[in-house]
Amino acid sequence: MKSQQKCIVIFALVCCFAVLVALIFSAVDIWGDDADGITEENCSKNCSVVLVENIPEDITFLENGTSHLPLSLGLYNLLDRAVRVVEIVSPLWLLNSSDYESSFQPAASQGRALLSRLQGLKNKGVQLKISSGMINSTELDILIKHNAEVHYVNMSALTKGNLHSSFWVVDRTHFYIGSASMDWRSLATRKELGVLVYNCSCLALDLHKVFSLYWGLHYKDFIPSFWSKRLFALFNRDRPLELEVNSTNALAYISSSPDVFIPKDRSSDLEAISRVIQEARHFIYISIIDYLPLLSSSTQRYWSRIDGLLREALILKKVRVRLLISCWEKTQPLTFNFIWSLRSLCMEQSNCSLEAKFFNPRVQRDGSHHGINHNRFMVTDRAIYLGNLDWVGNEFTFNAGAGFVISHPESIEGRNITVVEQLQAVFERDWFSRYTRTVQSNKIPVCNEHQINKMVTVKASHIDTGPVPVRKGQYDNRPAPLRNHRKVDGVTPDKTKHHDDGHRQGSHQSIANGHVPVMDSYQERDHIKINHLDDRLVQVKDDHDTPMDPPSHSAESSGFREMPNGAL
Ligand SMILES: *[C@@H]1O[C@H](CO)[C@@H](O)[C@H](O)[C@H]1NC(C)=O
Ligand SMILES: *[C@@H]1O[C@H](CO)[C@@H](O)[C@H](O)[C@H]1NC(C)=O
Ligand SMILES: *[C@@H]1O[C@H](CO)[C@@H](O)[C@H](O)[C@H]1NC(C)=O
Ligand SMILES: *[C@@H]1O[C@H](CO)[C@@H](O)[C@H](O)[C@H]1NC(C)=O
Ligand SMILES: *[C@@H]1O[C@H](CO)[C@@H](O)[C@H](O)[C@H]1NC(C)=O
Ligand SMILES: *[C@@H]1O[C@H](CO)[C@@H](O)[C@H](O)[C@H]1NC(C)=O
Ligand SMILES: *[C@@H]1O[C@H](CO)[C@@H](O)[C@H](O)[C@H]1NC(C)=O
Ligand SMILES: *[C@@H]1O[C@H](CO)[C@@H](O)[C@H](O)[C@H]1NC(C)=O
Ligand SMILES: *[C@@H]1O[C@H](CO)[C@@H](O)[C@H](O)[C@H]1NC(C)=O
Ligand SMILES: *[C@@H]1O[C@H](CO)[C@@H](O)[C@H](O)[C@H]1NC(C)=O
């Protein structure tokens, strides 16, 4: 009897001890960085929000199109305000363009300028802290020499994914979040969108907690089973911060991904997206690179999380949905099947509308795409969601990212232009611009050569129209060359690493000699269709409704340096 009791007591003690040890060793903690004394109680909710964009030089919208603060100026402005500490997380560090790239693309020098501003923080006595999924970047090495502290997050060990988060927190008072990464292309050749939020320590504090989580994972190869209380979210979708954005009442919170990086109370990006979609009454506008409801690790599965929400919004709530995506080198052909499927849901239904368009990057002489729309946002009649991830199953499952939601209460009293309306105007500017093209039914657009080859062979086997004229001359039928991974973690699942502007090892000579014609991928598509696809498709539409002819001042061609893959 007695020994049994003893046993129980000892067992209990051992259990307690084990739990204690587990707690001590697995909690990710933040150390004494409360110097500025901003706390939940006295943080500022009196914020101002400024949209920042990078519009590549060769994209011009009509005169009356809205325009916003250039991204580079916005980031400089944040650095100018910094007094104590700048915290940055970026999927990529590639600010120093090569001389070759700069010679082609004058705007590439902005990357170098930003790099030297970051180096200059040392002299201002401002601390620079960087969490990075890259261990091997010359830019980071330079910054380390200038007193930056860099913590490495080994995402391949933690989630088999990538660190795609992209935001800045300055003095826990101001922040930036958006699509751009610390890549010269984000300041030059890509169309990016983000927000700067000033004087907003309540939200900045919460975003700082996301940063601190990455910071605490320095070289860890496991995810702690307990997160420190200091990483718990202050606000979430059920308890958003009530704040003033430019003197107008609003609600806001920060979300993050993946699920295993979410301490208590934080809403995941998917939860944020689903709330924003569910609360939309009239419209949902989505601007992203890729839309693909698939999850592929060892096998491919249908990933319904977002697709299902859109179906519900379309058919049950009659919310109008517009999807602006890119047709580019890495577009998965199944994308179109999923979009057609969404669209056919609306057949014979009144007030059900799904429209999809491409924001068409201009095809360069070397076949790569520049001026790609790198935006990642959604705007509805009530809210915006601005995130770091593309809408692809793998992104949300494996990659780290952060998101930001601002919404309006049901009735805003007074009529100030709000950030939601500003973003809606941005979307509409892009949507109606001459760079977009409608995704047509039953016609797979040709976005990349991989797809052309595949399509030609598949279709050819169905249709008896003799030999297929594959155009050797214009399409280079080599498989796209594998890219040099500057990242150490090469173990990413396939679908997570398709964000690359397609900087191909270029045929410099032929370009220099001007022999290679500028291609319009859409024209190619027509030929293919007419020549060897079934006749049923041919009658459908006149393809030249919008001559998508890129203004051909095409000397803008930029990078031919091999780019790291993965995160952008
Ligand atoms: C906020 O409160 C803390 C103590 O709770 C104090 O140390 C700090 O100075 C306050 N900060 C501001 C900006 O008022
Ligand atoms: C917010 O700022 C405005 C002026 O910019 C001021 O009138 C107002 O009192 C401030 N509100 C709070 C809660 O500090
Ligand atoms: C912009 O200008 C074009 C042509 O000048 C006009 O058709 C369009 O309605 C204008 N859009 C706005 C929002 O004013
Ligand atoms: C950027 O790269 C060029 C060579 O491509 C090099 O000469 C220059 O020193 C680099 N800049 C910095 C700040 O490292
Ligand atoms: C970092 O990259 C350089 C080339 O860019 C390579 O020579 C070096 O071995 C790499 N270092 C590590 C630790 O991977
Ligand atoms: C990251 O984790 C992987 C898998 O655990 C390991 O092979 C690799 O060496 C780690 N990288 C670094 C730089 O520690
Ligand atoms: C932020 O607050 C400071 C001091 O309260 C003020 O001087 C500054 O203009 C504000 N900035 C913005 C962008 O509202
Ligand atoms: C469609 O929308 C219009 C205007 O919003 C409305 O009058 C009409 O009743 C709606 N029809 C259906 C079937 O919901
Ligand atoms: C509109 O904004 C101005 C300052 O930008 C502010 O003074 C005013 O109170 C705002 N009006 C409403 C109704 O929010
Ligand atoms: C908020 O105010 C700032 C300057 O105070 C301005 O630049 C920005 O456009 C305003 N944002 C909105 C959404 O009105």
XYZ file of C-alpha atoms and ligand atoms in Angstrom:
708
model
C 0.000 0.000 0.000
C 2.611 2.425 1.205
C 5.026 1.669 -1.586
C 2.198 2.162 -4.039
C 1.606 5.642 -2.637
C 5.298 6.353 -2.795
C 5.284 5.256 -6.380
C 2.481 7.615 -7.191
C 4.187 10.517 -5.489
C 7.465 9.848 -7.229
C 5.705 9.479 -10.517
C 3.940 12.782 -9.996
C 7.221 14.472 -9.129
C 8.907 13.060 -12.184
C 6.050 14.292 -14.315
C 6.270 17.762 -12.825
C 9.983 17.827 -13.389
C 9.623 16.705 -16.983
C 7.046 19.361 -17.692
C 9.256 21.980 -16.104
C 12.241 20.935 -18.156
C 10.140 20.941 -21.290
C 8.925 24.413 -20.480
C 12.361 25.757 -19.800
C 13.902 24.330 -22.908
C 11.186 24.891 -25.392
C 9.817 28.304 -24.653
C 10.951 30.928 -27.082
C 11.566 34.024 -25.113
C 12.388 37.597 -25.804
C 14.991 39.219 -23.703
C 14.859 42.622 -22.123
C 13.796 44.739 -25.037
C 11.201 46.790 -23.301
C 13.464 49.782 -23.048
C 11.075 52.199 -24.696
C 8.337 51.299 -22.281
C 5.552 51.111 -24.806
C 3.010 48.732 -23.408
C -0.390 47.470 -24.317
C -1.910 50.010 -21.985
C -0.335 53.184 -23.288
C 0.323 52.360 -26.924
C -0.930 54.701 -29.599
C -4.050 54.001 -31.632
C -3.970 57.259 -33.490
C -2.419 56.031 -36.687
C -1.898 57.254 -40.186
C -1.713 54.874 -43.087
C -0.006 55.565 -46.374
C -0.106 53.244 -49.371
C 3.233 52.732 -51.066
C 3.735 51.283 -54.502
C 6.501 50.463 -56.836
C 5.374 50.946 -60.408
C 8.035 49.874 -62.910
C 9.146 52.655 -65.186
C 7.614 51.207 -68.286
C 4.157 50.793 -66.852
C 2.092 53.924 -67.163
C -1.485 54.304 -66.155
C -3.761 56.908 -67.597
C -3.360 60.447 -66.344
C -6.247 60.254 -63.942
C -5.119 56.943 -62.419
C -4.383 57.058 -58.731
C -0.789 57.112 -57.708
C 0.853 56.695 -54.370
C 4.083 57.310 -52.571
C 6.922 55.380 -54.242
C 8.015 52.445 -52.162
C 11.641 53.505 -51.954
C 10.738 56.955 -50.623
C 8.405 55.362 -48.105
C 11.130 53.081 -46.813
C 13.619 55.967 -46.616
C 11.045 57.887 -44.671
C 10.715 55.054 -42.170
C 14.475 54.904 -41.761
C 14.606 58.661 -41.195
C 12.171 58.313 -38.345
C 14.080 55.507 -36.673
C 15.549 56.423 -33.329
C 16.245 53.181 -31.538
C 15.775 49.999 -33.528
C 14.761 48.834 -36.987
C 13.586 45.252 -37.297
C 13.352 43.706 -40.746
C 12.265 40.363 -42.033
C 12.526 39.683 -45.733
C 12.388 36.532 -47.825
C 15.347 37.645 -49.832
C 18.356 39.930 -49.556
C 19.446 40.982 -52.967
C 19.701 44.736 -52.933
C 22.982 45.053 -54.732
C 22.268 44.565 -58.401
C 25.178 43.595 -60.538
C 26.821 46.222 -62.700
C 25.377 44.485 -65.699
C 21.851 44.721 -64.332
C 22.278 48.330 -63.386
C 23.464 49.208 -66.835
C 20.230 47.850 -68.267
C 17.965 49.133 -65.599
C 18.773 52.494 -64.072
C 16.218 52.031 -61.313
C 18.264 49.094 -60.052
C 20.483 51.597 -58.288
C 17.693 52.169 -55.779
C 18.479 48.811 -54.271
C 22.047 49.928 -53.636
C 20.850 53.218 -52.234
C 18.609 51.431 -49.749
C 21.468 49.149 -48.796
C 23.710 52.087 -48.034
C 20.954 53.743 -45.991
C 20.688 50.570 -43.947
C 24.442 50.645 -43.439
C 24.116 54.250 -42.330
C 21.930 53.292 -39.369
C 25.087 52.424 -37.484
C 26.238 56.027 -37.491
C 22.861 57.227 -36.320
C 23.127 54.869 -33.371
C 20.120 52.900 -34.520
C 20.163 49.174 -34.008
C 19.354 46.994 -37.021
C 17.900 43.553 -36.390
C 17.203 41.128 -39.207
C 15.539 37.738 -39.189
C 16.355 35.844 -42.303
C 15.828 32.474 -43.884
C 18.968 33.021 -45.945
C 22.275 32.271 -44.432
C 24.375 33.186 -47.358
C 23.840 36.652 -48.666
C 26.536 39.167 -49.391
C 24.102 41.935 -48.469
C 23.636 40.453 -45.017
C 27.372 40.026 -44.631
C 27.830 43.706 -45.430
C 25.180 44.698 -42.924
C 26.677 42.488 -40.244
C 29.926 44.386 -40.748
C 27.896 47.511 -40.034
C 26.669 46.226 -36.705
C 23.445 44.591 -37.836
C 22.362 41.583 -35.840
C 21.119 38.793 -38.059
C 19.255 35.768 -36.800
C 18.862 32.766 -39.027
C 15.576 30.907 -39.193
C 16.114 27.458 -40.614
C 12.722 27.067 -42.231
C 13.618 23.846 -43.976
C 14.203 22.248 -40.603
C 11.128 23.803 -38.995
C 8.390 23.505 -41.601
C 10.092 22.400 -44.818
C 9.112 25.780 -46.189
C 10.496 29.259 -46.660
C 10.441 32.468 -44.754
C 8.262 34.633 -46.989
C 7.388 37.200 -44.374
C 8.165 40.715 -45.419
C 7.786 43.609 -43.018
C 9.618 46.285 -41.077
C 9.000 47.436 -37.532
C 10.591 50.739 -36.546
C 10.937 51.620 -32.871
C 7.820 49.567 -32.258
C 5.916 52.613 -33.399
C 5.836 52.575 -37.184
C 5.778 49.690 -39.592
C 5.754 48.619 -43.210
C 4.105 45.482 -44.521
C 3.632 44.474 -48.125
C 4.667 42.491 -51.121
C 8.144 43.902 -51.679
C 11.218 42.165 -50.396
C 14.733 43.453 -49.940
C 15.442 42.838 -53.564
C 16.456 45.502 -56.048
C 13.744 44.236 -58.376
C 11.128 45.209 -55.813
C 12.323 48.786 -56.174
C 12.740 48.634 -59.928
C 11.144 46.096 -62.217
C 8.265 44.694 -60.220
C 4.902 46.154 -59.400
C 4.639 46.099 -55.624
C 2.185 47.371 -53.074
C 2.388 47.828 -49.345
C 1.371 50.094 -46.505
C 3.302 52.297 -44.144
C 1.644 52.765 -40.811
C 2.883 55.639 -38.678
C 2.385 56.475 -35.027
C 0.673 53.212 -34.394
C 2.504 51.530 -31.558
C -0.378 49.211 -30.677
C -0.180 47.412 -34.005
C 3.566 47.848 -34.323
C 3.938 46.136 -30.953
C 1.882 43.219 -32.210
C 3.886 42.924 -35.416
C 7.037 43.161 -33.327
C 5.840 40.029 -31.549
C 5.766 38.193 -34.866
C 9.288 39.415 -35.510
C 10.343 38.299 -32.042
C 9.057 34.826 -32.747
C 11.376 34.533 -35.757
C 14.149 36.154 -33.781
C 13.796 33.533 -31.063
C 14.010 30.680 -33.567
C 17.640 31.535 -34.298
C 19.265 28.313 -35.507
C 16.608 26.200 -33.846
C 15.756 22.992 -35.610
C 12.513 22.292 -33.788
C 9.411 24.263 -33.057
C 8.935 24.804 -29.346
C 5.877 23.168 -27.886
C 5.183 26.225 -25.757
C 5.500 29.791 -26.859
C 6.447 32.456 -24.424
C 3.593 34.546 -23.167
C 5.299 37.568 -24.614
C 4.613 36.289 -28.100
C 0.879 36.020 -27.580
C -1.082 38.238 -29.901
C -2.646 41.414 -28.593
C -5.355 41.560 -31.231
C -7.039 39.081 -33.530
C -10.043 38.712 -35.776
C -12.405 38.345 -32.849
C -10.762 41.068 -30.804
C -9.396 43.573 -33.305
C -7.770 46.810 -32.305
C -10.145 49.724 -32.493
C -8.111 52.557 -33.844
C -8.227 55.749 -35.790
C -6.774 55.620 -39.256
C -6.301 59.176 -40.467
C -8.959 60.298 -38.029
C -11.490 57.725 -39.206
C -12.535 54.840 -36.980
C -11.390 51.410 -38.069
C -10.577 47.938 -36.821
C -7.267 46.200 -37.433
C -5.153 43.189 -36.564
C -2.098 41.253 -37.659
C -2.252 37.649 -38.836
C 0.469 35.135 -39.577
C 1.290 31.745 -41.083
C 1.882 28.814 -40.920
C -0.252 27.307 -38.164
C 2.732 25.909 -36.304
C 4.086 29.455 -35.860
C 0.973 30.700 -34.169
C 1.036 31.349 -30.462
C -2.113 31.865 -28.451
C -4.617 34.425 -29.691
C -3.033 35.108 -33.068
C -5.321 34.686 -36.069
C -3.820 32.783 -38.958
C -3.690 34.321 -42.412
C -6.369 31.892 -43.533
C -8.623 32.895 -40.674
C -8.099 36.511 -41.581
C -8.810 35.878 -45.255
C -11.917 33.898 -44.487
C -13.247 36.585 -42.187
C -12.670 39.271 -44.783
C -14.355 37.201 -47.500
C -17.278 36.298 -45.283
C -17.904 39.866 -44.279
C -17.954 41.204 -47.810
C -21.393 42.311 -48.919
C -20.955 43.576 -52.451
C -17.581 42.784 -53.932
C -14.289 41.029 -53.389
C -11.310 42.122 -55.476
C -8.213 39.971 -55.299
C -4.826 40.850 -56.766
C -2.205 38.113 -56.529
C 0.333 36.383 -58.692
C -0.970 32.850 -58.467
C -4.262 31.321 -57.517
C -4.059 27.578 -57.109
C -6.188 25.582 -54.675
C -3.799 22.657 -54.565
C -1.565 21.322 -51.900
C 1.331 19.250 -53.075
C 3.815 17.593 -50.860
C 4.304 13.922 -51.623
C 0.973 13.803 -53.412
C -1.284 16.516 -54.741
C -4.530 17.259 -53.001
C -7.320 19.699 -53.604
C -6.998 22.512 -51.101
C -10.382 24.036 -50.612
C -9.780 26.569 -47.870
C -10.023 29.680 -50.022
C -11.741 28.208 -53.068
C -14.634 27.064 -50.901
C -15.055 30.509 -49.385
C -15.163 32.116 -52.798
C -17.781 29.646 -53.981
C -19.903 30.420 -50.983
C -19.555 34.155 -51.516
C -20.424 33.838 -55.203
C -23.364 31.513 -55.133
C -24.899 32.016 -51.728
C -24.148 35.641 -51.010
C -24.086 36.985 -54.545
C -20.892 38.864 -53.931
C -19.107 39.940 -57.086
C -15.604 38.522 -57.298
C -12.757 39.805 -59.425
C -9.523 37.925 -59.603
C -6.434 39.592 -61.027
C -3.618 37.126 -61.480
C -0.527 36.796 -63.599
C 0.080 34.651 -66.610
C 3.774 34.111 -66.385
C 6.549 31.669 -66.549
C 5.559 29.723 -63.462
C 1.808 29.654 -63.931
C 0.448 26.190 -63.322
C -1.880 25.272 -66.190
C -4.459 23.877 -63.737
C -4.991 27.432 -62.527
C -7.329 27.976 -65.454
C -9.355 24.871 -64.796
C -10.011 26.073 -61.276
C -10.964 29.519 -62.499
C -13.299 28.130 -65.148
C -14.821 25.956 -62.509
C -15.498 28.972 -60.317
C -16.939 30.795 -63.243
C -19.216 28.005 -64.346
C -20.661 27.964 -60.871
C -22.353 31.191 -61.817
C -24.044 29.837 -64.909
C -27.756 30.644 -65.022
C -27.509 32.423 -61.708
C -28.536 36.006 -61.513
C -26.272 38.414 -59.668
C -23.476 35.882 -59.555
C -20.313 37.145 -61.116
C -16.768 35.924 -61.208
C -14.389 37.713 -63.506
C -10.755 36.853 -63.935
C -8.031 38.779 -65.692
C -4.326 38.604 -66.131
C -2.134 41.480 -65.401
C 0.137 40.770 -68.236
C 3.797 41.258 -67.689
C 5.622 42.192 -70.794
C 7.569 39.432 -72.371
C 11.182 40.320 -72.856
C 13.373 39.458 -75.705
C 14.856 36.629 -73.750
C 11.406 35.226 -72.988
C 11.372 36.279 -69.360
C 8.676 38.465 -67.874
C 9.227 41.846 -66.348
C 6.848 44.274 -64.810
C 5.047 41.436 -63.142
C 2.251 42.356 -60.786
C 3.666 41.212 -57.499
C 0.793 42.575 -55.419
C -0.801 40.398 -52.816
C -3.927 41.932 -51.495
C -7.664 41.635 -51.311
C -10.083 44.495 -50.980
C -13.796 44.255 -50.317
C -16.470 46.829 -49.695
C -15.523 46.762 -46.017
C -11.970 45.633 -45.507
C -8.508 45.071 -46.864
C -6.226 42.131 -46.359
C -2.609 42.664 -47.257
C -0.373 39.633 -47.029
C 2.995 38.166 -47.853
C 1.810 34.899 -49.397
C 0.349 33.849 -52.700
C -2.930 32.040 -52.739
C -1.577 28.585 -53.227
C -2.110 25.741 -50.783
C 1.548 25.138 -50.099
C 2.236 28.735 -49.266
C -0.117 28.807 -46.323
C 0.840 25.344 -45.183
C 4.619 25.534 -45.176
C 5.783 29.109 -45.534
C 5.993 31.826 -42.963
C 4.185 35.039 -43.748
C 2.305 37.836 -42.082
C -0.870 39.658 -42.977
C -2.614 42.852 -42.050
C -6.343 43.518 -41.969
C -8.070 46.873 -41.724
C -11.834 47.018 -41.773
C -14.492 49.605 -41.258
C -17.264 49.338 -38.785
C -20.646 48.764 -40.439
C -21.317 52.458 -40.714
C -18.588 55.002 -40.959
C -19.894 58.330 -39.954
C -18.599 61.098 -42.153
C -17.058 60.621 -45.537
C -13.293 60.739 -45.540
C -11.539 58.753 -48.192
C -10.414 55.651 -46.374
C -7.565 53.298 -46.988
C -10.094 50.700 -48.111
C -11.363 53.023 -50.793
C -7.835 53.921 -51.809
C -6.972 50.295 -52.297
C -10.157 49.730 -54.239
C -9.104 52.550 -56.546
C -5.713 50.905 -57.004
C -7.364 47.651 -57.923
C -9.719 49.289 -60.373
C -6.901 51.250 -61.942
C -5.044 47.995 -62.595
C -8.155 46.091 -63.623
C -9.191 48.564 -66.293
C -5.692 49.338 -67.467
C -4.333 48.328 -70.811
C -2.092 45.751 -69.190
C -4.864 43.341 -68.367
C -6.605 40.743 -70.399
C -9.649 38.657 -69.660
C -9.198 34.989 -68.941
C -11.317 33.349 -71.568
C -13.308 30.202 -71.257
C -12.111 26.917 -72.595
C -8.904 28.307 -73.819
C -5.727 27.648 -71.962
C -3.533 30.660 -72.373
C 0.071 29.960 -72.952
C 2.027 31.433 -70.124
C 5.263 29.554 -70.402
C 7.164 27.305 -72.659
C 6.848 24.324 -70.399
C 3.164 24.573 -70.925
C 3.414 24.985 -74.665
C 5.286 21.776 -75.025
C 2.889 19.939 -72.844
C -0.161 21.338 -74.488
C 1.035 20.618 -77.955
C 1.708 17.005 -77.193
C -1.478 16.416 -75.272
C -3.713 18.069 -77.788
C -1.923 16.616 -80.728
C -2.651 13.148 -79.570
C -6.351 13.899 -79.541
C -6.651 15.662 -82.777
C -5.857 14.250 -86.098
C -4.444 17.175 -87.867
C -1.139 15.885 -88.840
C 2.207 16.891 -87.482
C 2.354 19.656 -84.985
C 4.422 22.592 -86.004
C 6.394 23.285 -82.916
C 8.184 26.532 -83.376
C 11.711 25.865 -82.581
C 12.871 29.222 -83.660
C 10.862 31.244 -81.258
C 10.457 29.034 -78.310
C 13.466 27.768 -76.862
C 12.476 24.255 -75.980
C 14.992 23.638 -73.331
C 13.543 23.133 -69.917
C 13.970 26.279 -67.907
C 17.368 26.125 -66.325
C 17.470 25.323 -62.685
C 18.234 28.321 -60.655
C 21.055 28.777 -58.435
C 19.862 28.550 -54.886
C 21.614 31.030 -52.800
C 19.403 29.762 -50.067
C 20.785 26.936 -48.139
C 17.499 25.203 -47.697
C 16.931 23.488 -50.947
C 14.365 21.139 -49.473
C 11.274 23.124 -50.210
C 8.270 21.436 -51.647
C 7.933 22.094 -55.277
C 5.028 24.409 -55.380
C 6.301 26.763 -52.772
C 9.142 27.966 -54.810
C 7.718 29.352 -57.876
C 8.044 32.982 -57.260
C 10.577 34.239 -59.485
C 10.368 36.863 -62.022
C 11.920 34.564 -64.443
C 15.325 35.899 -64.899
C 16.752 33.465 -67.182
C 20.317 32.972 -67.961
C 20.128 35.204 -70.899
C 21.344 35.081 -74.380
C 23.252 38.293 -74.084
C 24.763 38.276 -77.480
C 21.607 37.880 -79.423
C 20.013 40.609 -77.420
C 22.877 42.892 -77.894
C 22.658 42.287 -81.602
C 18.957 42.878 -81.532
C 18.164 39.683 -83.382
C 15.587 38.246 -81.093
C 12.124 39.627 -81.717
C 9.975 40.824 -78.901
C 7.363 38.187 -78.400
C 3.827 38.601 -77.455
C 2.812 35.412 -75.808
C -0.812 35.979 -76.650
C -0.197 36.047 -80.303
C 1.659 32.837 -79.998
C -1.231 31.401 -78.194
C -3.575 32.244 -81.003
C -1.435 30.543 -83.512
C -1.238 27.468 -81.517
C -4.922 27.389 -81.040
C -5.744 27.971 -84.636
C -3.197 25.675 -86.006
C -3.722 22.623 -83.997
C -6.453 22.733 -81.520
C -9.911 21.604 -82.099
C -12.141 23.789 -84.177
C -14.732 24.145 -81.533
C -12.501 26.586 -79.760
C -11.625 28.670 -82.715
C -14.933 30.272 -83.218
C -15.254 31.496 -79.682
C -13.651 34.837 -79.659
C -11.790 37.359 -81.510
C -8.544 37.476 -79.800
C -7.451 40.893 -80.624
C -9.928 42.796 -78.598
C -7.207 44.399 -76.592
C -3.995 44.564 -78.456
C -1.814 43.780 -75.513
C 1.013 45.294 -77.209
C 3.627 46.285 -74.765
C 5.001 49.687 -75.452
C 8.145 48.578 -77.071
C 10.723 50.710 -75.437
C 12.177 47.459 -74.369
C 15.633 48.473 -73.405
C 14.421 47.994 -69.863
C 15.498 44.445 -69.845
C 17.140 43.888 -66.584
C 18.505 40.939 -64.776
C 20.328 38.158 -66.336
C 22.088 37.220 -63.223
C 20.836 33.906 -61.993
C 18.373 34.632 -59.319
C 17.808 32.668 -56.230
C 14.532 30.950 -56.406
C 12.109 30.636 -53.609
C 10.997 33.620 -51.819
C 10.124 36.905 -53.265
C 3.928 53.354 -20.771
O 3.831 52.800 -19.459
C 5.062 52.343 -18.923
C 4.782 51.739 -17.572
O 3.650 50.959 -17.616
C 6.023 53.510 -18.791
O 7.267 53.027 -18.300
C 6.233 54.141 -20.141
O 7.044 55.287 -20.060
C 4.893 54.519 -20.764
N 5.154 54.956 -22.119
C 4.572 56.011 -22.655
C 4.927 56.326 -24.066
O 3.779 56.686 -22.046
C -5.316 61.782 -32.384
O -4.689 62.848 -33.067
C -5.525 63.990 -33.239
C -4.754 65.045 -33.977
O -3.950 64.480 -34.959
C -5.977 64.494 -31.878
O -6.864 65.543 -32.082
C -6.661 63.395 -31.106
O -6.973 63.814 -29.804
C -5.756 62.184 -31.002
N -6.452 61.104 -30.348
C -5.894 60.391 -29.394
C -6.712 59.294 -28.818
O -4.762 60.596 -29.009
C -9.998 58.573 -66.734
O -9.829 59.107 -68.013
C -10.440 58.330 -69.020
C -10.127 58.946 -70.346
O -9.719 60.244 -70.241
C -11.954 58.285 -68.778
O -12.555 57.485 -69.744
C -12.199 57.680 -67.411
O -13.571 57.697 -67.119
C -11.452 58.461 -66.346
N -11.596 57.755 -65.110
C -11.832 58.376 -63.973
C -11.940 57.526 -62.776
O -11.952 59.589 -63.932
C 27.716 45.763 -55.203
O 28.214 44.918 -56.220
C 29.250 45.511 -56.984
C 29.642 44.528 -58.043
O 28.547 43.993 -58.664
C 30.422 45.843 -56.089
O 31.405 46.486 -56.860
C 29.962 46.742 -54.973
O 31.018 46.946 -54.082
C 28.806 46.131 -54.239
N 28.303 47.080 -53.289
C 28.351 46.862 -52.002
C 27.775 47.914 -51.124
O 28.806 45.845 -51.559
C 27.793 31.242 -50.181
O 27.692 31.513 -51.566
C 28.940 31.597 -52.220
C 28.673 31.971 -53.652
O 27.703 32.954 -53.721
C 29.669 30.274 -52.120
O 30.918 30.401 -52.710
C 29.814 29.894 -50.666
O 30.368 28.614 -50.566
C 28.479 29.880 -49.982
N 28.652 29.632 -48.572
C 27.884 28.786 -47.891
C 28.158 28.660 -46.454
O 26.991 28.172 -48.430
C 18.917 23.582 -41.465
O 18.253 22.390 -41.154
C 18.595 21.316 -41.993
C 17.716 20.138 -41.637
O 17.669 19.954 -40.255
C 20.067 21.004 -41.816
O 20.419 19.954 -42.690
C 20.852 22.249 -42.177
O 22.217 22.027 -41.945
C 20.399 23.423 -41.336
N 21.094 24.595 -41.804
C 21.859 25.324 -41.014
C 22.554 26.455 -41.639
O 21.960 25.092 -39.835
C 3.237 61.124 -35.644
O 3.178 61.752 -34.376
C 4.083 62.819 -34.264
C 4.039 63.321 -32.847
O 2.834 63.081 -32.251
C 3.708 63.885 -35.260
O 4.617 64.950 -35.176
C 3.758 63.297 -36.654
O 3.322 64.237 -37.603
C 2.879 62.078 -36.758
N 3.103 61.465 -38.030
C 2.124 61.172 -38.869
C 2.501 60.595 -40.185
O 0.962 61.365 -38.587
C -29.975 41.194 -58.368
O -29.544 42.468 -57.973
C -30.470 43.502 -58.211
C -29.848 44.815 -57.830
O -28.860 44.650 -56.901
C -31.746 43.221 -57.415
O -32.683 44.225 -57.690
C -32.291 41.872 -57.816
O -33.411 41.558 -57.011
C -31.249 40.809 -57.638
N -31.763 39.563 -58.129
C -31.694 38.441 -57.421
C -32.272 37.231 -58.055
O -31.165 38.394 -56.324
C -11.543 63.547 -41.909
O -10.126 63.759 -41.805
C -9.758 64.962 -41.164
C -8.258 65.054 -41.147
O -7.687 64.418 -42.217
C -10.307 64.995 -39.747
O -10.005 66.228 -39.163
C -11.819 64.791 -39.770
O -12.277 64.680 -38.463
C -12.161 63.509 -40.528
N -13.579 63.364 -40.610
C -14.225 62.268 -40.221
C -15.691 62.306 -40.350
O -13.646 61.295 -39.782
C -3.287 59.569 -44.164
O -2.537 60.717 -43.908
C -1.310 60.787 -44.587
C -0.581 62.037 -44.162
O -1.011 62.471 -42.966
C -1.574 60.792 -46.081
O -0.360 60.830 -46.777
C -2.330 59.534 -46.454
O -2.646 59.542 -47.826
C -3.596 59.434 -45.649
N -4.184 58.141 -45.905
C -5.454 58.001 -46.206
C -5.955 56.614 -46.371
O -6.195 58.961 -46.357
